mmCIF file with all atom_site columns, C-alpha atoms in Angstrom:
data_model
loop_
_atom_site.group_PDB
_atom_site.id
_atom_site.type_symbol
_atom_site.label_atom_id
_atom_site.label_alt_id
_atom_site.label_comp_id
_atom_site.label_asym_id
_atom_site.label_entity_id
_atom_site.label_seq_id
_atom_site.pdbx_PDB_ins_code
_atom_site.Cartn_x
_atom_site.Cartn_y
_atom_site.Cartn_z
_atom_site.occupancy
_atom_site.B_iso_or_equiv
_atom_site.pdbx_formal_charge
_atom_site.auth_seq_id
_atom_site.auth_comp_id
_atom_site.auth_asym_id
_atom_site.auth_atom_id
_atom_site.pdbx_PDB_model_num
ATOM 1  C CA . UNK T 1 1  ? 11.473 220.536 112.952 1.00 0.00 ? 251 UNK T CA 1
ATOM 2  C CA . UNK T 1 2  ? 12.139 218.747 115.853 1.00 0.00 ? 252 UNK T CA 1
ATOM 3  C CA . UNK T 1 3  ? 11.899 214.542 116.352 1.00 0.00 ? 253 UNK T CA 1
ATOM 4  C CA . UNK T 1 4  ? 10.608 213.205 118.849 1.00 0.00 ? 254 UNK T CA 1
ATOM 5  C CA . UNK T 1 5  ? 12.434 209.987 119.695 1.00 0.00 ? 255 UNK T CA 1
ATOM 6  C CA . UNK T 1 6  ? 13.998 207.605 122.076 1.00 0.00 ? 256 UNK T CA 1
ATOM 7  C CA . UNK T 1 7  ? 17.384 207.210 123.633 1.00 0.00 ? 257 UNK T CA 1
ATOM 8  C CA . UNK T 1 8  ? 17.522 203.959 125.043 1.00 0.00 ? 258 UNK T CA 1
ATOM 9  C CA . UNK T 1 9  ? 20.664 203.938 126.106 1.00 0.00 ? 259 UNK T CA 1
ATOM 10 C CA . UNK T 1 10 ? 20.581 207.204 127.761 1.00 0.00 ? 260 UNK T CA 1
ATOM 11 C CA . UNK T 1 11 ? 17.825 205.705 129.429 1.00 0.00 ? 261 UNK T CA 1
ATOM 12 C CA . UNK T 1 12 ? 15.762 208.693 128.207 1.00 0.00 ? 262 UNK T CA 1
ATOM 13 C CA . UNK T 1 13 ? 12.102 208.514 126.750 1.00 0.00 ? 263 UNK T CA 1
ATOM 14 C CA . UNK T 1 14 ? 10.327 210.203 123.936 1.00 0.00 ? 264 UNK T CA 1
ATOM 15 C CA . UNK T 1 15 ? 7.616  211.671 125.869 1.00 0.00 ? 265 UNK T CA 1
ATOM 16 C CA . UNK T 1 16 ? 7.110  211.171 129.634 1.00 0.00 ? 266 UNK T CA 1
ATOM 17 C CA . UNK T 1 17 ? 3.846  209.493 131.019 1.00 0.00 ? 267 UNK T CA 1
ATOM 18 C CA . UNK T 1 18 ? 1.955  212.346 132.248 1.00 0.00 ? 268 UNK T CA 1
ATOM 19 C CA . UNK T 1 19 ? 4.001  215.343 131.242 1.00 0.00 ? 269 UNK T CA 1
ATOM 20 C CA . UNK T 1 20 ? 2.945  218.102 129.194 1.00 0.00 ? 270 UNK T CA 1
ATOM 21 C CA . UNK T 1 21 ? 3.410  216.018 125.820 1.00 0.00 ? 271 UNK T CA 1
ATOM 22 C CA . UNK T 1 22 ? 2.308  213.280 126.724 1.00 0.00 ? 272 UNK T CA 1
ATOM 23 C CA . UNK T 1 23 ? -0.975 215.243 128.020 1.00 0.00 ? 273 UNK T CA 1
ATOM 24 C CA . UNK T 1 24 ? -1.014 217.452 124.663 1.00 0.00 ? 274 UNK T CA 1
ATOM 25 C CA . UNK T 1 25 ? -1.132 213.975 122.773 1.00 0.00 ? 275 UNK T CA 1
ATOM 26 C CA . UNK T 1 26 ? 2.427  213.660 121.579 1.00 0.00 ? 276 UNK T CA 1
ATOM 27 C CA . UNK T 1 27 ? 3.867  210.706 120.769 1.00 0.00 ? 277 UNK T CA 1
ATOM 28 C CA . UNK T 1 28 ? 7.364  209.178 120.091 1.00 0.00 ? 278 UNK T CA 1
ATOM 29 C CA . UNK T 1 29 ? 8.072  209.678 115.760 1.00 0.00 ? 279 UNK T CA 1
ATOM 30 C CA . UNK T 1 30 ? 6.251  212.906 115.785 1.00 0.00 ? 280 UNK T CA 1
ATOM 31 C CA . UNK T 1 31 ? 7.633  215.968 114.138 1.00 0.00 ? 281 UNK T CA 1
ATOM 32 C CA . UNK T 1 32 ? 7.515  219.421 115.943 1.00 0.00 ? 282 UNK T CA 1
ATOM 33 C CA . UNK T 1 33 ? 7.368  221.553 112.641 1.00 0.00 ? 283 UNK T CA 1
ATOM 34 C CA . UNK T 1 34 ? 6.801  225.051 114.982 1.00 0.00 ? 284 UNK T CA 1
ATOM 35 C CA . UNK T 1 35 ? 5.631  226.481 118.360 1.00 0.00 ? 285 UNK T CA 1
ATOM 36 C CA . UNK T 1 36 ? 3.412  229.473 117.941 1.00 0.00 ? 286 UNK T CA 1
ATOM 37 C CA . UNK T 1 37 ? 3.237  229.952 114.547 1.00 0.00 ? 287 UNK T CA 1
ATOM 38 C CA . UNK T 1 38 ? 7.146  230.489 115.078 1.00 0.00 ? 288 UNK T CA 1
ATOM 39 C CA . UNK T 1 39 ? 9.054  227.544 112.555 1.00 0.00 ? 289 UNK T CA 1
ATOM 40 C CA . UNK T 1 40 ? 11.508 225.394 114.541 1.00 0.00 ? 290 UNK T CA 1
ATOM 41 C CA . UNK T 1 41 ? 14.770 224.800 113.141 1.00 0.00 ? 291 UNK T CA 1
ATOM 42 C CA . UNK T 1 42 ? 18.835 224.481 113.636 1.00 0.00 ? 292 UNK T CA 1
ATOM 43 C CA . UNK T 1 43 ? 18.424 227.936 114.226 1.00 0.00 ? 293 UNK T CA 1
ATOM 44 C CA . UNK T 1 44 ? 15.619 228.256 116.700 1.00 0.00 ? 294 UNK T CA 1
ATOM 45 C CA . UNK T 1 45 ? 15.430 224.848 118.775 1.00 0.00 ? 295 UNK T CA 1
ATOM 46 C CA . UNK T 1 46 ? 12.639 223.388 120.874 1.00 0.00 ? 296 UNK T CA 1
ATOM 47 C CA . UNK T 1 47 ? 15.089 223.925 123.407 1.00 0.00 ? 297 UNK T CA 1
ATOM 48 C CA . UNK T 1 48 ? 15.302 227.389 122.907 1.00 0.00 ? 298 UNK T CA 1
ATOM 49 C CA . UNK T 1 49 ? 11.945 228.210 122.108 1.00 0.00 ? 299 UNK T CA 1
ATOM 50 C CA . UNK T 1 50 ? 10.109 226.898 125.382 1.00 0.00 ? 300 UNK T CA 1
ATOM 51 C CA . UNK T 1 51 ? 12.660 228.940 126.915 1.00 0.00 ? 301 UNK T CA 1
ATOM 52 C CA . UNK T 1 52 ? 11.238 231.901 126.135 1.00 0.00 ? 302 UNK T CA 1
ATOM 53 C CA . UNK T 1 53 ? 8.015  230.845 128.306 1.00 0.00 ? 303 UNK T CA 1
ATOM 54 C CA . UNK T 1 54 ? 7.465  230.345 131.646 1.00 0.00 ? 304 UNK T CA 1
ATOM 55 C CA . UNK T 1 55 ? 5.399  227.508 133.641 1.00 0.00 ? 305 UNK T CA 1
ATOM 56 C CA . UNK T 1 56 ? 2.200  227.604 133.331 1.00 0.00 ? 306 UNK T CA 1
ATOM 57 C CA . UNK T 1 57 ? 2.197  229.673 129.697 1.00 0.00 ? 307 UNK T CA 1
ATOM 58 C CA . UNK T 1 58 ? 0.088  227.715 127.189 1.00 0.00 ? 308 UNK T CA 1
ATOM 59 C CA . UNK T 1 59 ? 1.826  227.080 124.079 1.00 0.00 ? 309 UNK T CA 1
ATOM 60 C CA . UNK T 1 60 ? 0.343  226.153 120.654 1.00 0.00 ? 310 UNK T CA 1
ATOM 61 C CA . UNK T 1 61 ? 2.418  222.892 118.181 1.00 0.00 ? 311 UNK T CA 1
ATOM 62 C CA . UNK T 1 62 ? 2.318  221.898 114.955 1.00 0.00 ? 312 UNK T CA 1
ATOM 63 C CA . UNK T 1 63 ? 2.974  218.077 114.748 1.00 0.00 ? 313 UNK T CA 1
ATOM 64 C CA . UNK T 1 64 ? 3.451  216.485 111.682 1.00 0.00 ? 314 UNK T CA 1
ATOM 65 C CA . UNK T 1 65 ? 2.570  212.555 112.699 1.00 0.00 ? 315 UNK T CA 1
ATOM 66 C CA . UNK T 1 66 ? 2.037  210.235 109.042 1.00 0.00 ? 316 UNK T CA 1
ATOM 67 C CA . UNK T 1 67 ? 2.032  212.779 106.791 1.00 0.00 ? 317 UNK T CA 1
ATOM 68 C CA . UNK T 1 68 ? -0.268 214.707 108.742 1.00 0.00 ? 318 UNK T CA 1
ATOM 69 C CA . UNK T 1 69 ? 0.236  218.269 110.091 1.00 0.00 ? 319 UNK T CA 1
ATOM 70 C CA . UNK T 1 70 ? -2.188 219.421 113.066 1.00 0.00 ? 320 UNK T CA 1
ATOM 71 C CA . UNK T 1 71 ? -2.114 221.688 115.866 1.00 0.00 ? 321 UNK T CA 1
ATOM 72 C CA . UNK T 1 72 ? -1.757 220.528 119.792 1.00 0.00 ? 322 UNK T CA 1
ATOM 73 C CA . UNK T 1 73 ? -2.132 223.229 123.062 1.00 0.00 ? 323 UNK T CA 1
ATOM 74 C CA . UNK T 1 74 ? 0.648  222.108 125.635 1.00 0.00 ? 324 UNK T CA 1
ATOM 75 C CA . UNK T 1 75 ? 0.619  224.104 128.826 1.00 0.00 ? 325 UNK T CA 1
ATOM 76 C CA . UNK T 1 76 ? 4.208  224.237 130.007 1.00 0.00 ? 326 UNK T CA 1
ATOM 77 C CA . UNK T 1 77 ? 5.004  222.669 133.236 1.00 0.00 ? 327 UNK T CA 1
ATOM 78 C CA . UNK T 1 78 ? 8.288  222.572 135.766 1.00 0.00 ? 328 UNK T CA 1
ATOM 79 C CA . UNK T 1 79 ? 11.001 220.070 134.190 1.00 0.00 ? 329 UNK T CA 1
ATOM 80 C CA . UNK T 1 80 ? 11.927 217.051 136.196 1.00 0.00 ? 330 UNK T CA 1
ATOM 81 C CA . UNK T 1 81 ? 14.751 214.439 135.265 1.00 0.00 ? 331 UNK T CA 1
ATOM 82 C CA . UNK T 1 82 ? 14.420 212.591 132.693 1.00 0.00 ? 332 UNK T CA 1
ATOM 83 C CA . UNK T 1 83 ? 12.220 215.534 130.218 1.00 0.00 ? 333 UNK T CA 1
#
């Protein structure tokens, strides 16, 4: 899966006030166990995955947030600095 955390001192956040997560209801700790059904992993990153959509597309998550999985709809917007 894929963390969702923090890099201070890159000055970078978790999950950007009104962007796509933060609208879907993701939050910094989270765990992003897949994205459609498809498993995330060192082999297929979250990276690579949203790459294979375009803005606008709605995409399905599976968080796993305190030992709880469930299921978020994120529709894919344009990247700005700092996402």
């Amino acid at each position: 899966g894929a963390y969702v955390v923090s890099d201070p001192q890159a000055g970078l956040l978790a999950v950007i006030e009104g962007g796509p997560a933060d609208k879907a209801g993701i939050k910094a700790d989270d765990i992003i166990l897949s994205l459609n059904e498809k498993e995330i992993s060192e082999n297929y990153d979250l990276s690579n995955a949203i790459s294979e959509y375009s803005v606008g597309d709605k995409i399905v998550l599976e968080i796993l947030r305190d030992g709880e999985k469930f299921q978020v709809e994120v529709t894919l917007e344009e990247r700005v600095d700092g996402e």
